[in-house]
Tab-separated table of C-alpha atoms and ligand atoms in Angstrom:
chain	number	residue	atom	x	y	z
S	27	MET	CA	50.561	-22.124	-8.173
S	28	SER	CA	49.642	-25.777	-7.516
S	29	LEU	CA	47.915	-26.783	-4.276
S	30	GLU	CA	51.128	-28.571	-3.235
S	31	GLU	CA	53.070	-25.307	-3.599
S	32	ILE	CA	50.376	-23.400	-1.692
S	33	LEU	CA	50.515	-25.925	1.162
S	34	ILE	CA	54.329	-25.964	1.260
S	35	GLU	CA	54.320	-22.183	1.578
S	36	ARG	CA	51.636	-22.275	4.260
S	37	ILE	CA	53.483	-24.892	6.309
S	38	GLY	CA	56.689	-22.814	5.895
S	39	ASN	CA	54.869	-19.855	7.472
S	40	ASN	CA	52.711	-21.562	10.097
S	41	GLY	CA	54.334	-24.918	10.850
S	42	PRO	CA	52.970	-28.425	10.175
S	43	MET	CA	49.250	-28.778	9.436
S	44	SER	CA	46.805	-31.322	10.838
S	45	ILE	CA	45.735	-34.186	8.587
S	46	ALA	CA	42.140	-32.918	8.790
S	47	ASP	CA	43.280	-29.515	7.513
S	48	PHE	CA	45.247	-31.172	4.743
S	49	MET	CA	42.250	-33.315	3.678
S	50	GLU	CA	39.953	-30.306	3.796
S	51	GLN	CA	42.283	-28.397	1.463
S	52	ALA	CA	42.903	-31.358	-0.864
S	53	LEU	CA	39.162	-32.107	-1.221
S	54	SER	CA	37.474	-28.729	-0.832
S	55	HIS	CA	39.968	-25.911	-1.575
S	56	PRO	CA	37.761	-23.505	-3.602
S	57	GLU	CA	40.127	-23.492	-6.581
S	58	HIS	CA	42.154	-26.708	-6.368
S	59	GLY	CA	40.026	-29.053	-4.207
S	60	TYR	CA	39.440	-32.498	-5.691
S	61	TYR	CA	35.619	-32.313	-5.582
S	62	MET	CA	35.395	-28.648	-6.480
S	63	ARG	CA	36.431	-28.905	-10.101
S	64	ARG	CA	35.482	-32.269	-11.511
S	65	ASP	CA	33.073	-35.125	-11.865
S	66	PRO	CA	35.158	-37.985	-10.432
S	67	PHE	CA	32.686	-40.824	-10.981
S	68	GLY	CA	32.525	-43.674	-13.460
S	69	VAL	CA	34.741	-45.728	-15.728
S	70	ASN	CA	36.665	-42.647	-16.920
S	71	GLY	CA	36.776	-41.096	-13.461
S	72	ASP	CA	38.609	-42.163	-10.342
S	73	PHE	CA	36.015	-44.396	-8.706
S	74	ILE	CA	32.496	-45.750	-9.079
S	75	THR	CA	29.779	-45.792	-6.436
S	76	ALA	CA	26.779	-48.074	-5.872
S	77	PRO	CA	24.129	-45.783	-7.434
S	78	GLU	CA	26.349	-45.444	-10.530
S	79	ILE	CA	26.536	-49.240	-10.812
S	80	SER	CA	22.795	-49.867	-11.006
S	81	GLN	CA	19.402	-48.185	-10.667
S	82	MET	CA	18.392	-51.062	-8.367
S	83	PHE	CA	20.377	-49.528	-5.518
S	84	GLY	CA	18.534	-46.180	-5.564
S	85	GLU	CA	15.131	-47.745	-6.196
S	86	LEU	CA	15.439	-49.978	-3.126
S	87	LEU	CA	16.611	-47.016	-1.032
S	88	GLY	CA	13.629	-45.002	-2.322
S	89	LEU	CA	11.298	-47.723	-1.042
S	90	TRP	CA	13.198	-47.790	2.237
S	91	ALA	CA	12.686	-44.021	2.532
S	92	GLY	CA	8.964	-44.349	1.740
S	93	VAL	CA	8.405	-47.057	4.338
S	94	SER	CA	10.413	-45.043	6.887
S	95	TRP	CA	8.124	-42.079	6.134
S	96	MET	CA	5.095	-44.316	6.835
S	97	MET	CA	6.706	-45.532	10.058
S	98	ALA	CA	7.142	-41.881	11.064
S	99	GLY	CA	3.347	-41.492	10.820
S	100	SER	CA	3.123	-40.379	7.150
S	101	PRO	CA	3.608	-36.637	7.835
S	102	SER	CA	2.119	-34.429	5.084
S	103	SER	CA	5.529	-32.799	4.554
S	104	ILE	CA	8.966	-34.329	5.122
S	105	ASN	CA	12.529	-33.233	4.353
S	106	PHE	CA	14.137	-35.778	2.047
S	107	VAL	CA	17.814	-34.966	2.569
S	108	GLU	CA	20.822	-36.405	0.770
S	109	LEU	CA	24.334	-35.695	2.023
S	110	GLY	CA	27.064	-35.608	-0.664
S	111	PRO	CA	24.816	-36.549	-3.599
S	112	GLY	CA	27.580	-36.950	-6.249
S	113	ARG	CA	25.931	-36.845	-9.670
S	114	GLY	CA	22.401	-36.898	-8.261
S	115	THR	CA	21.831	-40.417	-9.576
S	116	LEU	CA	20.845	-41.861	-6.204
S	117	MET	CA	18.273	-39.118	-5.537
S	118	ALA	CA	16.826	-39.499	-9.061
S	119	ASP	CA	16.468	-43.286	-8.631
S	120	MET	CA	14.980	-42.899	-5.140
S	121	LEU	CA	12.424	-40.401	-6.469
S	122	HIS	CA	11.641	-42.792	-9.300
S	123	ALA	CA	10.560	-45.405	-6.726
S	124	ALA	CA	8.849	-42.922	-4.361
S	125	PRO	CA	5.347	-43.158	-5.955
S	126	LEU	CA	5.243	-46.876	-5.052
S	127	VAL	CA	4.559	-45.814	-1.465
S	128	GLU	CA	1.217	-44.004	-1.633
S	129	GLY	CA	1.389	-40.369	-0.523
S	130	PHE	CA	5.175	-40.311	-0.060
S	131	ALA	CA	6.066	-38.512	-3.318
S	132	GLU	CA	3.542	-35.751	-2.497
S	133	ALA	CA	5.023	-35.225	0.969
S	134	ILE	CA	8.674	-34.860	-0.091
S	135	VAL	CA	10.745	-31.679	-0.020
S	136	VAL	CA	14.183	-32.560	-1.456
S	137	HIS	CA	17.295	-31.066	0.165
S	138	MET	CA	20.686	-31.718	-1.441
S	139	VAL	CA	23.712	-31.016	0.779
S	140	GLU	CA	26.702	-30.450	-1.499
S	141	THR	CA	29.874	-28.356	-1.300
S	142	SER	CA	31.058	-28.743	-4.886
S	143	PRO	CA	29.704	-26.261	-7.464
S	144	VAL	CA	30.543	-28.644	-10.322
S	145	LEU	CA	28.641	-31.554	-8.780
S	146	ARG	CA	25.753	-29.301	-7.802
S	147	ALA	CA	25.368	-28.246	-11.461
S	148	ILE	CA	25.325	-31.914	-12.506
S	149	GLN	CA	22.756	-32.721	-9.787
S	150	GLU	CA	20.516	-29.886	-11.027
S	151	GLN	CA	20.618	-31.396	-14.518
S	152	THR	CA	19.924	-34.907	-13.222
S	153	LEU	CA	16.877	-33.785	-11.238
S	154	LYS	CA	15.480	-31.219	-13.645
S	155	ASN	CA	12.775	-33.477	-15.093
S	156	THR	CA	11.705	-35.033	-11.822
S	157	ALA	CA	8.125	-34.276	-10.851
S	158	LEU	CA	8.109	-32.783	-7.359
S	159	LYS	CA	5.633	-30.549	-5.557
S	160	GLU	CA	8.471	-28.142	-4.740
S	161	PRO	CA	11.774	-27.716	-6.600
S	162	PRO	CA	14.789	-29.300	-4.831
S	163	LEU	CA	16.847	-27.054	-2.547
S	164	TRP	CA	20.648	-27.037	-2.335
S	165	HIS	CA	22.697	-26.326	0.781
S	166	LYS	CA	26.391	-26.330	1.663
S	167	ALA	CA	25.849	-27.991	5.045
S	168	LEU	CA	23.228	-29.998	6.917
S	169	ALA	CA	23.011	-27.151	9.439
S	170	ASP	CA	21.341	-25.053	6.690
S	171	VAL	CA	18.520	-27.568	6.109
S	172	THR	CA	15.190	-26.527	7.686
S	173	GLU	CA	14.460	-28.305	10.951
S	174	GLY	CA	11.623	-30.800	10.792
S	175	SER	CA	10.738	-34.414	10.216
S	176	SER	CA	13.425	-35.796	7.870
S	177	ILE	CA	14.588	-38.847	5.977
S	178	ILE	CA	18.353	-38.423	5.565
S	179	ILE	CA	20.454	-40.555	3.202
S	180	ALA	CA	24.271	-40.576	3.081
S	181	ASN	CA	26.016	-42.924	0.647
S	182	GLU	CA	29.822	-42.697	0.591
S	183	PHE	CA	29.629	-39.324	2.305
S	184	PHE	CA	31.277	-39.897	5.695
S	185	ASP	CA	34.367	-41.483	4.122
S	186	ALA	CA	35.173	-38.155	2.457
S	187	LEU	CA	35.201	-36.112	5.664
S	188	PRO	CA	38.534	-35.016	7.187
S	189	ILE	CA	40.094	-37.260	9.829
S	190	GLU	CA	42.812	-36.870	12.436
S	191	GLN	CA	45.383	-39.567	13.246
S	192	TYR	CA	47.136	-40.191	16.564
S	193	PHE	CA	49.945	-42.607	17.321
S	194	LYS	CA	49.877	-44.219	20.745
S	195	ALA	CA	53.356	-44.264	22.287
S	196	GLY	CA	53.258	-45.908	25.695
S	197	ASP	CA	50.706	-43.922	27.685
S	198	TYR	CA	50.895	-40.930	25.361
S	199	TRP	CA	49.261	-39.835	22.117
S	200	CYS	CA	51.310	-38.222	19.349
S	201	PRO	CA	49.323	-36.312	16.692
S	202	ARG	CA	50.366	-37.213	13.139
S	203	VAL	CA	50.569	-34.119	10.964
S	204	VAL	CA	51.696	-33.015	7.499
S	205	ASP	CA	55.054	-31.255	7.119
S	206	VAL	CA	57.402	-30.268	4.284
S	207	LYS	CA	60.104	-32.820	3.424
S	208	PRO	CA	63.573	-31.846	4.736
S	209	ASP	CA	64.769	-31.146	1.167
S	210	GLY	CA	61.697	-28.947	0.563
S	211	ASP	CA	60.554	-31.132	-2.315
S	212	GLY	CA	57.061	-32.267	-1.361
S	213	LEU	CA	55.071	-33.189	1.733
S	214	CYS	CA	55.585	-35.878	4.379
S	215	PHE	CA	53.914	-37.157	7.529
S	216	VAL	CA	55.579	-36.488	10.887
S	217	LEU	CA	54.615	-37.208	14.488
S	218	LEU	CA	54.408	-34.342	16.962
S	219	PRO	CA	55.498	-34.843	20.553
S	220	PRO	CA	52.594	-35.861	22.803
S	221	PHE	CA	50.736	-33.068	24.515
S	222	ASP	CA	47.021	-33.237	25.293
S	223	VAL	CA	45.000	-36.430	25.472
S	224	PRO	CA	42.930	-36.189	22.277
S	225	GLU	CA	39.163	-36.565	22.300
S	226	LEU	CA	38.714	-40.139	21.115
S	227	PRO	CA	35.711	-42.425	20.634
S	228	PRO	CA	35.307	-44.671	23.718
S	229	GLY	CA	36.355	-47.768	21.728
S	230	LEU	CA	39.789	-46.280	20.976
S	231	ILE	CA	40.877	-45.020	24.372
S	232	ASP	CA	42.283	-48.321	25.640
S	233	VAL	CA	44.106	-49.596	22.554
S	234	GLU	CA	47.568	-51.157	23.042
S	235	SER	CA	50.729	-49.110	22.506
S	236	ASP	CA	52.473	-48.531	19.124
S	237	VAL	CA	49.331	-48.270	17.010
S	238	MET	CA	47.718	-45.504	14.959
S	239	VAL	CA	44.101	-44.516	15.528
S	240	GLU	CA	41.827	-42.324	13.441
S	241	VAL	CA	38.982	-40.060	14.443
S	242	CYS	CA	36.647	-38.034	12.241
S	243	PRO	CA	35.318	-35.110	14.316
S	244	SER	CA	33.067	-33.723	11.560
S	245	ALA	CA	31.407	-37.127	10.995
S	246	LEU	CA	30.655	-37.266	14.733
S	247	ASP	CA	29.269	-33.695	14.722
S	248	ILE	CA	27.037	-34.373	11.706
S	249	THR	CA	25.849	-37.647	13.271
S	250	GLU	CA	24.954	-35.738	16.423
S	251	ASP	CA	22.939	-33.192	14.417
S	252	ILE	CA	21.141	-35.984	12.518
S	253	SER	CA	20.349	-37.841	15.757
S	254	ARG	CA	19.029	-34.677	17.371
S	255	ARG	CA	16.784	-33.932	14.373
S	256	VAL	CA	15.432	-37.484	14.270
S	257	THR	CA	14.803	-37.456	18.025
S	258	GLU	CA	13.078	-34.060	18.038
S	259	TYR	CA	11.052	-34.224	14.834
S	260	GLY	CA	10.899	-37.884	13.780
S	261	GLY	CA	12.037	-39.581	10.591
S	262	ALA	CA	15.110	-41.708	10.024
S	263	ALA	CA	18.603	-41.648	8.564
S	264	LEU	CA	20.556	-44.223	6.584
S	265	PHE	CA	24.369	-44.262	6.384
S	266	ILE	CA	26.075	-46.474	3.794
S	267	ASP	CA	29.833	-46.505	3.614
S	268	TYR	CA	32.873	-48.735	3.728
S	269	GLY	CA	34.256	-49.212	7.144
S	270	HIS	CA	34.275	-51.252	10.321
S	271	SER	CA	31.439	-52.058	12.729
S	272	GLN	CA	33.543	-51.601	15.888
S	273	SER	CA	36.124	-48.907	16.611
S	274	ALA	CA	39.594	-50.399	16.030
S	275	ALA	CA	43.175	-49.183	15.719
S	276	GLY	CA	44.667	-48.933	12.249
S	277	GLU	CA	45.485	-46.532	9.473
S	278	THR	CA	42.996	-46.343	6.584
S	279	LEU	CA	43.588	-42.966	4.936
S	280	GLN	CA	43.898	-43.643	1.226
S	281	ALA	CA	44.089	-41.839	-2.107
S	282	LEU	CA	42.513	-43.081	-5.310
S	283	LYS	CA	43.174	-41.839	-8.815
S	284	ASN	CA	42.048	-43.528	-12.042
S	285	HIS	CA	40.852	-46.516	-9.981
S	286	LYS	CA	44.404	-46.964	-8.516
S	287	TYR	CA	45.751	-46.324	-5.034
S	288	GLN	CA	48.435	-43.709	-4.620
S	289	ASP	CA	50.359	-41.772	-1.964
S	290	PRO	CA	47.821	-39.410	-0.296
S	291	LEU	CA	50.431	-36.637	-0.029
S	292	VAL	CA	51.436	-36.625	-3.710
S	293	ASP	CA	49.656	-34.087	-5.955
S	294	PRO	CA	47.043	-32.947	-3.417
S	295	GLY	CA	43.753	-32.057	-5.094
S	296	GLU	CA	44.325	-34.562	-7.902
S	297	SER	CA	43.206	-37.738	-6.139
S	298	ASP	CA	40.224	-38.691	-3.984
S	299	LEU	CA	41.089	-38.988	-0.298
S	300	THR	CA	39.002	-41.228	1.936
S	301	SER	CA	39.204	-43.230	5.126
S	302	HIS	CA	37.218	-46.131	6.512
S	303	VAL	CA	34.179	-45.066	8.487
S	304	ASP	CA	34.207	-46.027	12.169
S	305	PHE	CA	30.571	-47.119	12.555
S	306	GLY	CA	31.219	-48.057	16.185
S	307	ALA	CA	32.079	-44.432	16.977
S	308	LEU	CA	29.097	-43.110	14.981
S	309	ALA	CA	26.671	-45.525	16.706
S	310	GLN	CA	28.014	-44.500	20.091
S	311	ARG	CA	27.381	-40.829	19.204
S	312	VAL	CA	23.844	-41.661	17.999
S	313	PHE	CA	22.964	-43.205	21.375
S	314	ALA	CA	24.726	-40.402	23.266
S	315	SER	CA	22.522	-37.922	21.349
S	316	GLY	CA	19.301	-39.651	22.404
S	317	ALA	CA	18.497	-41.564	19.204
S	318	ARG	CA	18.870	-45.260	18.394
S	319	ALA	CA	21.382	-46.786	15.961
S	320	ILE	CA	20.344	-49.947	14.109
S	321	GLY	CA	23.139	-52.080	12.682
S	322	PRO	CA	25.520	-51.696	11.043
S	323	ILE	CA	24.915	-54.719	8.869
S	324	THR	CA	26.654	-55.513	5.601
S	325	GLN	CA	25.447	-53.927	2.360
S	326	GLY	CA	24.901	-57.423	0.932
S	327	ASP	CA	22.582	-58.483	3.768
S	328	PHE	CA	20.746	-55.165	3.639
S	329	LEU	CA	20.098	-55.245	-0.114
S	330	TYR	CA	19.022	-58.906	-0.048
S	331	ALA	CA	16.614	-58.153	2.807
S	332	LEU	CA	15.135	-55.301	0.751
S	333	GLY	CA	14.581	-57.694	-2.153
S	334	ILE	CA	17.385	-56.936	-4.619
S	335	SER	CA	17.270	-60.498	-6.045
S	336	GLU	CA	13.572	-60.144	-6.861
S	337	ARG	CA	14.149	-56.682	-8.363
S	338	ALA	CA	16.991	-58.060	-10.510
S	339	ASP	CA	14.763	-60.938	-11.688
S	340	ALA	CA	11.956	-58.524	-12.612
S	341	LEU	CA	14.347	-56.282	-14.579
S	342	THR	CA	15.946	-59.297	-16.297
S	343	LYS	CA	12.556	-60.440	-17.639
S	344	LYS	CA	12.268	-57.222	-19.670
S	345	ALA	CA	15.945	-57.135	-20.704
S	346	ASN	CA	17.834	-58.237	-23.824
S	347	PRO	CA	20.761	-60.692	-23.257
S	348	LYS	CA	23.370	-57.904	-22.918
S	349	GLN	CA	21.205	-55.965	-20.440
S	350	ALA	CA	20.493	-59.184	-18.526
S	351	GLU	CA	24.238	-59.793	-18.140
S	352	ASP	CA	24.695	-56.174	-16.938
S	353	ILE	CA	21.976	-56.670	-14.311
S	354	ARG	CA	23.589	-59.902	-13.070
S	355	SER	CA	26.995	-58.241	-12.964
S	356	ALA	CA	25.602	-55.213	-11.045
S	357	LEU	CA	23.924	-57.533	-8.549
S	358	ARG	CA	27.273	-59.275	-7.967
S	359	ARG	CA	29.167	-56.008	-7.542
S	360	LEU	CA	26.675	-54.623	-5.051
S	361	THR	CA	26.261	-57.768	-2.933
S	362	ASP	CA	29.191	-60.198	-3.305
S	363	VAL	CA	31.444	-60.583	-0.298
S	364	GLU	CA	34.592	-59.934	-2.406
S	365	GLU	CA	33.010	-56.845	-3.971
S	366	MET	CA	30.907	-54.241	-2.088
S	367	GLY	CA	28.752	-56.756	-0.193
S	368	GLU	CA	30.780	-57.039	2.991
S	369	LEU	CA	33.179	-54.108	3.365
S	370	TYR	CA	30.287	-51.682	2.857
S	371	LYS	CA	28.081	-51.343	5.924
S	372	VAL	CA	24.613	-49.917	6.450
S	373	MET	CA	23.423	-48.266	9.641
S	374	ALA	CA	20.094	-46.587	10.408
S	375	VAL	CA	19.315	-43.844	12.911
S	376	ILE	CA	15.776	-43.813	14.332
S	377	GLN	CA	13.849	-42.361	17.248
S	378	GLN	CA	13.973	-44.296	20.503
S	379	GLY	CA	10.875	-46.467	20.843
S	380	THR	CA	10.103	-46.736	17.112
S	381	PRO	CA	10.191	-50.053	15.207
S	382	VAL	CA	13.225	-51.361	13.359
S	383	PRO	CA	13.155	-50.090	9.749
S	384	PRO	CA	13.077	-52.331	6.638
S	385	GLY	CA	16.212	-54.290	5.805
S	386	PHE	CA	17.329	-54.659	9.424
S	387	GLU	CA	14.708	-57.082	10.772
S	388	GLN	CA	16.210	-60.333	12.067
G	15	SAH	N1	26.719	-40.170	-2.727
G	15	SAH	C1	27.324	-40.097	-4.034
G	15	SAH	C2	28.697	-39.438	-4.035
G	15	SAH	C3	29.747	-39.881	-3.073
G	15	SAH	S1	31.254	-38.937	-3.248
G	15	SAH	C4	27.360	-41.473	-4.665
G	15	SAH	O1	27.116	-42.430	-3.975
G	15	SAH	O2	27.619	-41.576	-5.866
G	15	SAH	C5	31.160	-37.741	-1.962
G	15	SAH	C6	30.185	-36.617	-2.187
G	15	SAH	O3	30.198	-35.791	-1.020
G	15	SAH	C7	30.463	-35.682	-3.345
G	15	SAH	O4	29.236	-35.242	-3.867
G	15	SAH	C8	31.209	-34.530	-2.652
G	15	SAH	O5	31.233	-33.359	-3.392
G	15	SAH	C9	30.425	-34.430	-1.383
G	15	SAH	N2	31.080	-33.814	-0.237
G	15	SAH	C10	32.340	-34.020	0.199
G	15	SAH	N3	32.574	-33.334	1.343
G	15	SAH	C11	31.415	-32.712	1.653
G	15	SAH	C12	30.984	-31.865	2.732
G	15	SAH	N4	31.801	-31.533	3.712
G	15	SAH	N5	29.713	-31.417	2.717
G	15	SAH	C13	28.858	-31.763	1.725
G	15	SAH	N6	29.203	-32.553	0.686
G	15	SAH	C14	30.463	-33.020	0.642
């Protein structure tokens, strides 16, 4: 039975399902979920992420993590947590740069938070030759990571978490849900009649009528947990994702397969589903949880401030002409306004009263 057939049967029995439920099934169904069975990254996959474009990305983030560890008072042991680590490339590149900050590499305990067994196996391979004082630990959720001082990195993680959509009709909110098409042949979106006022980020409560809004409850919950950990134990977190700085109305749920957009309801489990991250809502939750949000700023500004041009120059000096062109092209993809430089945003979470971390200074 395909996932579409399973969902059609389920909706037949229980009625329409929420979009968050649908996304959860499409991405994480144990047998058919998109992430559970495949390695989606790269030229032959469905999409490519910053760490897969160039080692420069992870190396600069590794330095960021090391300096953040120093700013947290150089604790002798610190959780180095990555949420949704994909192939493990980012963690490997960050660890490669870690020894540049004296004492940091020796303090690290690596925690990988990953739901997909396939990607976890790839991450284990990627990290198997990395010198660490303790072997990396894997967890299914952040809640399972030991409490304590932590540096937490999330690149293109929040965009994969399930969202809900609501349509504002006059003074009322209609939940948008997934139903079976009237002819039974596939899935469609429908609006439910308004009932309760949904729990929305403050920036979305007063939007005008006739618009769709999105909210990602699990991203807000995880942000709250991160903020609490940083406030109680020290450390810092870094979120990098595509999205908007302020909460705004609009529909951004999208499906990507073989680097092309497609209908999110067609062939569930076969395409990557994402939505734009509402950094305004996340920042609001950070402050509400007692921590401080810095940014978001654009990925281009952040990487330039961390010295990506200088790093590219240094790598180019040792490169042959083909490698030099690859480095220039990677630099463009990561920082150009038309590429990942502007749509992708970077936000840090730090303790109240601690200095602004690298990359965000004015
Ligand atoms: N950070 C990586 C991968 C981004 S893709 C990179 O930049 O290349 C999203 C990642 O999050 C995948 O590893 C996916 O399996 C994982 N993931 C998705 N939902 C998750 C969840 N609820 N908990 C933990 N990991 C999740």
